Short mmCIF file of C-alpha atoms in Angstrom, two decimals:
data_model
loop_
_atom_site.label_atom_id
_atom_site.label_comp_id
_atom_site.label_asym_id
_atom_site.label_seq_id
_atom_site.Cartn_x
_atom_site.Cartn_y
_atom_site.Cartn_z
CA MET A 1 -27.37 -51.48 47.97
CA ARG A 2 -27.27 -51.51 44.24
CA SER A 3 -28.36 -53.76 41.36
CA ILE A 4 -25.80 -55.75 39.40
CA ALA A 5 -25.82 -58.71 37.02
CA LEU A 6 -24.45 -62.10 37.95
CA LYS A 7 -21.39 -61.63 35.68
CA GLU A 8 -20.51 -58.43 37.44
CA PHE A 9 -21.05 -60.08 40.85
CA GLU A 10 -18.73 -62.91 39.96
CA LYS A 11 -15.96 -60.34 39.19
CA LEU A 12 -16.17 -58.52 42.53
CA PRO A 13 -12.82 -58.48 44.26
CA GLU A 14 -12.44 -60.57 47.39
CA ASP A 15 -12.22 -58.25 50.38
CA GLU A 16 -13.09 -58.36 54.08
CA ASN A 17 -16.79 -58.13 53.30
CA LEU A 18 -19.26 -60.89 52.48
CA HIS A 19 -21.22 -60.26 49.29
CA GLU A 20 -24.53 -61.82 48.35
CA LEU A 21 -26.80 -61.33 45.33
CA ASP A 22 -30.60 -61.38 45.72
CA GLU A 23 -32.51 -60.94 42.52
CA GLY A 24 -29.80 -58.60 41.22
CA GLU A 25 -29.50 -56.65 44.46
CA LEU A 26 -25.92 -56.57 45.79
CA ILE A 27 -25.84 -57.10 49.54
CA VAL A 28 -22.59 -56.20 51.31
CA MET A 29 -22.03 -57.39 54.92
CA PRO A 30 -19.09 -56.26 56.96
CA PRO A 31 -17.03 -58.79 59.01
CA ARG A 32 -18.99 -60.17 61.95
CA MET A 33 -18.17 -59.77 65.64
CA ALA A 34 -16.20 -62.38 67.62
CA ARG A 35 -19.33 -64.08 69.10
CA HIS A 36 -20.58 -64.76 65.60
CA GLY A 37 -17.26 -66.37 64.79
CA LEU A 38 -17.39 -68.57 67.86
CA VAL A 39 -20.89 -69.82 67.07
CA GLN A 40 -19.85 -70.47 63.43
CA ALA A 41 -16.77 -72.41 64.50
CA ALA A 42 -18.81 -74.50 66.92
CA ALA A 43 -21.43 -75.30 64.25
CA MET A 44 -18.74 -76.23 61.73
CA ALA A 45 -16.89 -78.46 64.23
CA THR A 46 -20.09 -80.25 65.26
CA LEU A 47 -21.14 -80.89 61.66
CA ALA A 48 -17.57 -81.94 60.62
CA ALA A 49 -17.45 -84.43 63.46
CA GLY A 50 -20.71 -85.97 62.21
CA ALA A 51 -19.43 -86.00 58.61
CA ARG A 52 -16.33 -88.05 59.42
CA ASP A 53 -18.27 -91.09 58.23
CA GLY A 54 -17.96 -89.78 54.65
CA SER A 55 -21.55 -88.61 54.41
CA GLY A 56 -20.53 -85.27 53.01
CA VAL A 57 -18.49 -82.09 53.47
CA VAL A 58 -18.89 -79.00 55.61
CA VAL A 59 -18.12 -75.51 54.23
CA GLY A 60 -18.29 -72.02 55.71
CA ARG A 61 -19.42 -68.82 53.97
CA CYS A 62 -19.35 -70.48 50.58
CA GLY A 63 -21.66 -68.92 47.96
CA PHE A 64 -24.42 -71.05 46.38
CA ARG A 65 -26.18 -70.00 43.21
CA LEU A 66 -29.80 -70.67 44.17
CA ALA A 67 -31.43 -69.06 41.13
CA PRO A 68 -30.16 -67.21 38.02
CA ASP A 69 -29.57 -63.97 39.93
CA VAL A 70 -29.40 -65.28 43.52
CA VAL A 71 -26.14 -66.15 45.27
CA LEU A 72 -26.34 -66.62 49.05
CA ALA A 73 -23.58 -67.67 51.40
CA PRO A 74 -24.74 -69.43 54.61
CA ASP A 75 -22.49 -69.16 57.63
CA VAL A 76 -22.18 -72.93 57.53
CA ALA A 77 -23.33 -75.55 55.01
CA PHE A 78 -23.35 -79.24 54.59
CA ILE A 79 -23.12 -80.86 51.15
CA VAL A 80 -24.07 -84.50 50.99
CA GLU A 81 -21.54 -86.80 49.37
CA SER A 82 -23.68 -87.49 46.34
CA GLN A 83 -23.81 -83.73 45.54
CA ARG A 84 -20.17 -83.19 46.50
CA ASN A 85 -19.12 -84.95 43.34
CA GLU A 86 -21.22 -82.48 41.29
CA VAL A 87 -19.47 -79.41 42.71
CA GLN A 88 -17.02 -77.49 40.56
CA TRP A 89 -14.98 -75.96 43.39
CA ASN A 90 -13.85 -72.90 41.41
CA CYS A 91 -17.40 -71.51 40.96
CA TYR A 92 -20.72 -71.25 42.92
CA PRO A 93 -22.48 -74.61 43.26
CA GLU A 94 -25.79 -74.30 41.43
CA PHE A 95 -27.97 -75.92 44.05
CA GLY A 96 -28.89 -75.40 47.66
CA PRO A 97 -26.76 -77.17 50.21
CA ASP A 98 -28.44 -80.03 52.07
CA LEU A 99 -28.16 -78.02 55.27
CA ALA A 100 -27.76 -74.22 55.52
CA VAL A 101 -26.93 -72.55 58.87
CA GLU A 102 -27.61 -68.81 59.20
CA ILE A 103 -26.34 -67.29 62.46
CA LEU A 104 -28.44 -64.34 63.56
CA SER A 105 -26.70 -61.06 63.98
CA PRO A 106 -27.96 -57.97 65.83
CA ASP A 107 -28.63 -56.21 62.51
CA ASP A 108 -30.58 -59.10 60.97
CA ASN A 109 -34.36 -58.71 60.53
CA ALA A 110 -37.15 -61.30 60.34
CA GLY A 111 -38.19 -60.39 56.85
CA ARG A 112 -34.70 -60.69 55.38
CA LEU A 113 -34.10 -63.95 57.23
CA GLN A 114 -37.40 -65.42 56.05
CA ARG A 115 -36.58 -64.43 52.47
CA LYS A 116 -33.23 -66.30 52.74
CA VAL A 117 -34.94 -69.39 54.23
CA ASN A 118 -37.44 -69.40 51.35
CA ARG A 119 -34.64 -69.04 48.79
CA TYR A 120 -32.70 -72.00 50.28
CA LEU A 121 -35.77 -74.24 50.47
CA ALA A 122 -36.82 -73.40 46.88
CA ALA A 123 -33.32 -74.38 45.73
CA GLY A 124 -33.55 -77.82 47.33
CA THR A 125 -32.06 -77.26 50.80
CA SER A 126 -33.57 -79.75 53.21
CA ILE A 127 -32.91 -77.87 56.49
CA VAL A 128 -32.21 -74.22 57.24
#
């Protein structure tokens, strides 16, 4: 892991890895296993079914700029309709999603997960 500025992070090429930025620290995560994908798809489908009433939109692995040098990408996120209108879809939304879903992987650790939860909550996310 290495330190980079937000401007450099925004210019990273899209590849098969997921990239996050945590206080300038670049975090690179390889593609997840099939079970992770199944759980993610189920969570997205469940939330999307509930959002059919127009209450908001469900996105997957979309980066959110939670602080000046923090960009996290929950596995699944729900953005309420009132915030949806504030999103510029060609850049990172500068708020926490209303709901952030993080699916645990075998290589996750409690400290890193708690740090992410704290970052989402501090940025206005209601439920993680």
